[in-house]
PDB file of C-alpha atoms in Angstrom:
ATOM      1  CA  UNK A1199     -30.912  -3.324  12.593  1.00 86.00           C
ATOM      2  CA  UNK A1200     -31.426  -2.184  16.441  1.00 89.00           C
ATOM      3  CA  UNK A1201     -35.036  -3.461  16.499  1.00 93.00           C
ATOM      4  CA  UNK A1202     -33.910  -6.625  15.089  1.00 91.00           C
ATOM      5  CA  UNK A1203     -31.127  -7.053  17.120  1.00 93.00           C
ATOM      6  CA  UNK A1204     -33.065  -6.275  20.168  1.00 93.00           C
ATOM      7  CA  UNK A1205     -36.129  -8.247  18.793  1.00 94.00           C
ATOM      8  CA  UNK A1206     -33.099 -11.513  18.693  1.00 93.00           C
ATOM      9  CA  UNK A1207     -31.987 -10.650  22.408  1.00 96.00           C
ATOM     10  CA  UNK A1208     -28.569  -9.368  20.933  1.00 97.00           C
ATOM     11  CA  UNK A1209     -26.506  -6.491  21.828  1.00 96.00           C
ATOM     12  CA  UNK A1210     -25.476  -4.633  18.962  1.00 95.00           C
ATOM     13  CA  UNK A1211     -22.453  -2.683  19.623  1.00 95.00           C
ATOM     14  CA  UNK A1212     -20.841   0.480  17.274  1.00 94.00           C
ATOM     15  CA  UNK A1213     -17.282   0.581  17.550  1.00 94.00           C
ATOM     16  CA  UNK A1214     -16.523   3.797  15.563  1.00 93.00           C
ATOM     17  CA  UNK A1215     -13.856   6.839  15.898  1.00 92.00           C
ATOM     18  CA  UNK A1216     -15.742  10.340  16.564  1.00 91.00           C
ATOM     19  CA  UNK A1217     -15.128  11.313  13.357  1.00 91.00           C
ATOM     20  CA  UNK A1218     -15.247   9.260  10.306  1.00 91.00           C
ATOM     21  CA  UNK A1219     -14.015  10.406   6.670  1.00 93.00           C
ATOM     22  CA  UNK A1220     -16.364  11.231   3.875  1.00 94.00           C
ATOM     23  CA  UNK A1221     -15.982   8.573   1.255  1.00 95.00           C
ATOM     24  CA  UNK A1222     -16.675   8.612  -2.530  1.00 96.00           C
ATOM     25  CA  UNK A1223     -18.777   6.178  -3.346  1.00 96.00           C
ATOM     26  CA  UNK A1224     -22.634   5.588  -3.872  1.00 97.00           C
ATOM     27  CA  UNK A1225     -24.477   5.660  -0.661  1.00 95.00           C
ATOM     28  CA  UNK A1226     -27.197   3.570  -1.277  1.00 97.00           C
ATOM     29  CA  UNK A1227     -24.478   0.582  -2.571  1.00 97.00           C
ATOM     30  CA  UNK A1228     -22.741   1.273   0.761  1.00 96.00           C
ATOM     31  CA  UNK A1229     -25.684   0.944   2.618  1.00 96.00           C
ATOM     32  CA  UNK A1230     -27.284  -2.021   1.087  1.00 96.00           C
ATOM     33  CA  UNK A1231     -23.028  -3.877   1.854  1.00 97.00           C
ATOM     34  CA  UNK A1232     -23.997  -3.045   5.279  1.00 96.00           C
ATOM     35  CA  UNK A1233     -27.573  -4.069   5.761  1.00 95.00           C
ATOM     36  CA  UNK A1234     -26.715  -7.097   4.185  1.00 95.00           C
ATOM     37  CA  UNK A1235     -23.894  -8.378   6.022  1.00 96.00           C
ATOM     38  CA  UNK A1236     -25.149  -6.731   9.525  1.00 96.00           C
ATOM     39  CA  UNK A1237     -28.863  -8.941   8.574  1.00 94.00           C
ATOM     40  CA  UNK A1238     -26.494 -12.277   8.407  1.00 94.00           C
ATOM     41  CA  UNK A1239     -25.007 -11.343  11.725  1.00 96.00           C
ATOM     42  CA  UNK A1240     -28.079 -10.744  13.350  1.00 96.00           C
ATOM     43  CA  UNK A1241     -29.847 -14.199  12.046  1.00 93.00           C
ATOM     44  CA  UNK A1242     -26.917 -16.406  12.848  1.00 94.00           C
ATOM     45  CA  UNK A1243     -25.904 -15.104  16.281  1.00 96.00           C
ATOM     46  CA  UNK A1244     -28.280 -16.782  19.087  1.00 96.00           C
ATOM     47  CA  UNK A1245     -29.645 -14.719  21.643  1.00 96.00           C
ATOM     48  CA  UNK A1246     -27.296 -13.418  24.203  1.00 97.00           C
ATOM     49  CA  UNK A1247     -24.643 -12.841  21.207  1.00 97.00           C
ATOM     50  CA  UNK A1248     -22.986  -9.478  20.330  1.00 97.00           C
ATOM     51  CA  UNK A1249     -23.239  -8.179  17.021  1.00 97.00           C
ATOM     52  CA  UNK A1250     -20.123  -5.437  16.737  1.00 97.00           C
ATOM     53  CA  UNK A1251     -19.229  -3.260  13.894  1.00 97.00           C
ATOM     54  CA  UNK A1252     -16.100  -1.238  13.844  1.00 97.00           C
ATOM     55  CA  UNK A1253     -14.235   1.370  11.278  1.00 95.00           C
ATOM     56  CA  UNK A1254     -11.955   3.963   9.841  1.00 95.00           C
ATOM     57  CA  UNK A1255      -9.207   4.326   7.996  1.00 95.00           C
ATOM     58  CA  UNK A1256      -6.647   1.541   8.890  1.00 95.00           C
ATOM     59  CA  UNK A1257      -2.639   1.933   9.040  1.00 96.00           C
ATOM     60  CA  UNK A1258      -2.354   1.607   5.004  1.00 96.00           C
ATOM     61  CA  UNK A1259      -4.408   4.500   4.574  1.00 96.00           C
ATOM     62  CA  UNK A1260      -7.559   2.935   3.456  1.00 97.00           C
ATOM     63  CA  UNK A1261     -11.508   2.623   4.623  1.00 97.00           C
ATOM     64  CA  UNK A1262     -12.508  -0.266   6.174  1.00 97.00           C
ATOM     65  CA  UNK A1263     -15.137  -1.442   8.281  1.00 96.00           C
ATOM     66  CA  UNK A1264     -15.624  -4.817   9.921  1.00 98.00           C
ATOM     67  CA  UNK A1265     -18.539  -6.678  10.935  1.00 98.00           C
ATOM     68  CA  UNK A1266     -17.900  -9.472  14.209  1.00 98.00           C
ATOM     69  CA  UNK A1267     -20.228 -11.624  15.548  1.00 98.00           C
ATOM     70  CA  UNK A1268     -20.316 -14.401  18.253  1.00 97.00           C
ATOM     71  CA  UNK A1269     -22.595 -16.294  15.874  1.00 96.00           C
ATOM     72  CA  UNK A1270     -22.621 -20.030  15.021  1.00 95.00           C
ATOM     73  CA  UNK A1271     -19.843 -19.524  12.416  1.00 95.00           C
ATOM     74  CA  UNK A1272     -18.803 -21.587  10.204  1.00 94.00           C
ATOM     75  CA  UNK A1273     -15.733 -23.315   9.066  1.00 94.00           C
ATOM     76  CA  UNK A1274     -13.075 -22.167   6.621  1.00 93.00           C
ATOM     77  CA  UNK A1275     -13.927 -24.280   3.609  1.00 93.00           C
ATOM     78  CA  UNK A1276     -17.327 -23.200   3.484  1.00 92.00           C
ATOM     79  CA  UNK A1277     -16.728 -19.430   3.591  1.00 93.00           C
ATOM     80  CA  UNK A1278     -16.017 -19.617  -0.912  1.00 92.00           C
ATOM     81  CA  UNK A1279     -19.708 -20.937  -0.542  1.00 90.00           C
ATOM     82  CA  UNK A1280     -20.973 -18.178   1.422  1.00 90.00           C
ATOM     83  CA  UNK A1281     -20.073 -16.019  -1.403  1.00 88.00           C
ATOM     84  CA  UNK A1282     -21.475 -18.013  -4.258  1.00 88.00           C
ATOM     85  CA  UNK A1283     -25.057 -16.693  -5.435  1.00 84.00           C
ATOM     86  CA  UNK A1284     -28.062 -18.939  -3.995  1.00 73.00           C
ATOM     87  CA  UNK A1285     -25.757 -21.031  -2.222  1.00 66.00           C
ATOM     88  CA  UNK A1286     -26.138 -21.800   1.472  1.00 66.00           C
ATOM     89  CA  UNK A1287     -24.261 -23.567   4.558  1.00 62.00           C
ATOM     90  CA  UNK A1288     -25.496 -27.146   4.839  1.00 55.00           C
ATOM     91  CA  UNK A1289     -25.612 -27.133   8.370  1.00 50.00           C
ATOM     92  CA  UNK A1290     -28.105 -27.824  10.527  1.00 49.00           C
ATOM     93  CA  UNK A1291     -27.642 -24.563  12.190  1.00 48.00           C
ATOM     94  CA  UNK A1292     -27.385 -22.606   9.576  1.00 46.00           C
ATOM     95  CA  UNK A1293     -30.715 -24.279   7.845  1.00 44.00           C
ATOM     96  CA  UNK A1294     -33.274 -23.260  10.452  1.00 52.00           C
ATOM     97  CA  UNK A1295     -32.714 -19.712   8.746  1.00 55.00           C
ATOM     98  CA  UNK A1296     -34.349 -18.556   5.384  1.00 59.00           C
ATOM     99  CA  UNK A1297     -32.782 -16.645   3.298  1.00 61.00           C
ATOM    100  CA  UNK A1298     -31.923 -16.355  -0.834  1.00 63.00           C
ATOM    101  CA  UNK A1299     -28.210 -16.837  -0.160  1.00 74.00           C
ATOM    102  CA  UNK A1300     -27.837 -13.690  -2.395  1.00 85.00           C
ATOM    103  CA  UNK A1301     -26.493 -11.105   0.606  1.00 89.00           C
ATOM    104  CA  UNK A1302     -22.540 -11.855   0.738  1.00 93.00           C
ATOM    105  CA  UNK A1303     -22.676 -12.299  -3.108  1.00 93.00           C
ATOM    106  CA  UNK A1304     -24.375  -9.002  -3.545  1.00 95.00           C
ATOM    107  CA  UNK A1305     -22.250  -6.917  -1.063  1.00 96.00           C
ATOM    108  CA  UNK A1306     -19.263  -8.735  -2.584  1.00 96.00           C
ATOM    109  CA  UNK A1307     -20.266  -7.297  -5.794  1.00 96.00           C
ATOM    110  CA  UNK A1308     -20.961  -3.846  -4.748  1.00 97.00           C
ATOM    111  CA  UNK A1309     -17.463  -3.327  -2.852  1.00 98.00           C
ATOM    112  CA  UNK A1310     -15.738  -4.575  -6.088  1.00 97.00           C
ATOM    113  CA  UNK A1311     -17.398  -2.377  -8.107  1.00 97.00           C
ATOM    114  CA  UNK A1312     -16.172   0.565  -5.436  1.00 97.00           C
ATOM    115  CA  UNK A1313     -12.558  -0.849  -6.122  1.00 98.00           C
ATOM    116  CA  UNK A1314     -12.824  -2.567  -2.827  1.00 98.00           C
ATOM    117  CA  UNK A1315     -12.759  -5.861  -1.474  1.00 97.00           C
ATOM    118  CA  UNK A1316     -15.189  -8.144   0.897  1.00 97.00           C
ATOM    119  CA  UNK A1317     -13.062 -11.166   3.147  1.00 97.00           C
ATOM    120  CA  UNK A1318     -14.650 -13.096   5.793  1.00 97.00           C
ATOM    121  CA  UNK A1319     -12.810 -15.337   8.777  1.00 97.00           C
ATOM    122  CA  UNK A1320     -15.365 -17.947  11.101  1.00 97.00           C
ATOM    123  CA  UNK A1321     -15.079 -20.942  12.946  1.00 96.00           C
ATOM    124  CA  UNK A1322     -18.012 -23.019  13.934  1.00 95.00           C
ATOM    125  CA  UNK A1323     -19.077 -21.780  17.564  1.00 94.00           C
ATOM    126  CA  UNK A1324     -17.096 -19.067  17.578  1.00 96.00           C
ATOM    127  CA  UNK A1325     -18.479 -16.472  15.212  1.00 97.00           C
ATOM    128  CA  UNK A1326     -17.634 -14.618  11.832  1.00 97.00           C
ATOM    129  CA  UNK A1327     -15.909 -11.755  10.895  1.00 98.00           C
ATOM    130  CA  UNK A1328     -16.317 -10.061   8.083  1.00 98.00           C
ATOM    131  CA  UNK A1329     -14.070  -6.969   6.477  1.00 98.00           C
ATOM    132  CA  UNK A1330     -14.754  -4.677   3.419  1.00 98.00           C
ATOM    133  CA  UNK A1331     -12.079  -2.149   2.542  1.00 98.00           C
ATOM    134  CA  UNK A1332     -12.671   0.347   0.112  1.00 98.00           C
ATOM    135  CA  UNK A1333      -9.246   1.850  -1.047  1.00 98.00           C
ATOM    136  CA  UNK A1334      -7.854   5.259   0.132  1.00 97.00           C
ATOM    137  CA  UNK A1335      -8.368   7.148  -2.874  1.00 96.00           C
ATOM    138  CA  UNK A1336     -11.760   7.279  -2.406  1.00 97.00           C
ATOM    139  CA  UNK A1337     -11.595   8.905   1.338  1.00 96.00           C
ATOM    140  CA  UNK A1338     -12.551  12.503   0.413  1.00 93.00           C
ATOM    141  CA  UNK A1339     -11.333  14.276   4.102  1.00 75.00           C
ATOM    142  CA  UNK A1340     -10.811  13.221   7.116  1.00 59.00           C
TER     143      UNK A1340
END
């Protein structure tokens, strides 16, 4: 995601303790939540934006990490959408953009099947936010 960032004149930003916990859970899964919801970030914040993702273990003990971005958002009724398979923003904005409108569904998906859960907060203009928390019985150590 750095060369893409870069490529979109973004700064991409890690917000991240020293030392994060080992988690049970399959990596690859994990890894495809993240590419997926960091890609959306990238293509729908307009150069100059800030792509920032943050983690740990939160104050009820369980694993989360949040994507924010300063991207063109969008507002709360259309956030169910964004997690519907194939479906995509009707917004001029967001229409420039290709895509499958399979990424949210599929990382919504995947954290589920982890026991987790996927939420997302935007406003149009202002960015998007979105948080996946895996629950505390699968941290491992800390």
């Amino acid at each position: 995601m750095i060369e893409r960032a870069e490529n979109a004149g973004l700064k991409l930003k890690l917000s991240l303790p020293s030392k994060l916990p080992m988690i049970h859970a399959d990596q690859r899964k994990m890894k495809q939540v993240l590419i997926n919801i960091l890609a959306n970030a990238v293509k729908f914040t307009p150069s100059g934006g800030i792509v920032e993702l943050a983690g740990g273990v939160n104050d009820d003990g369980d694993f989360e990490f949040i994507i924010m971005d300063t991207g063109i958002g969008m507002s709360e009724e259309d956030i169910p959408k964004a997690f519907e398979p194939f479906a995509q923003i009707d917004s001029t904005l967001s229409r420039q953009f290709d895509g499958t409108g399979l990424g949210l569904p599929l990382a919504l998906g995947l954290v589920r099947l982890h026991g987790g859960d996927l939420s997302m907060t935007s406003a149009p203009g202002k960015g998007t936010t979105v948080k996946c928390v895996l629950p505390g019985s699968r941290i491992l150590s800390s």
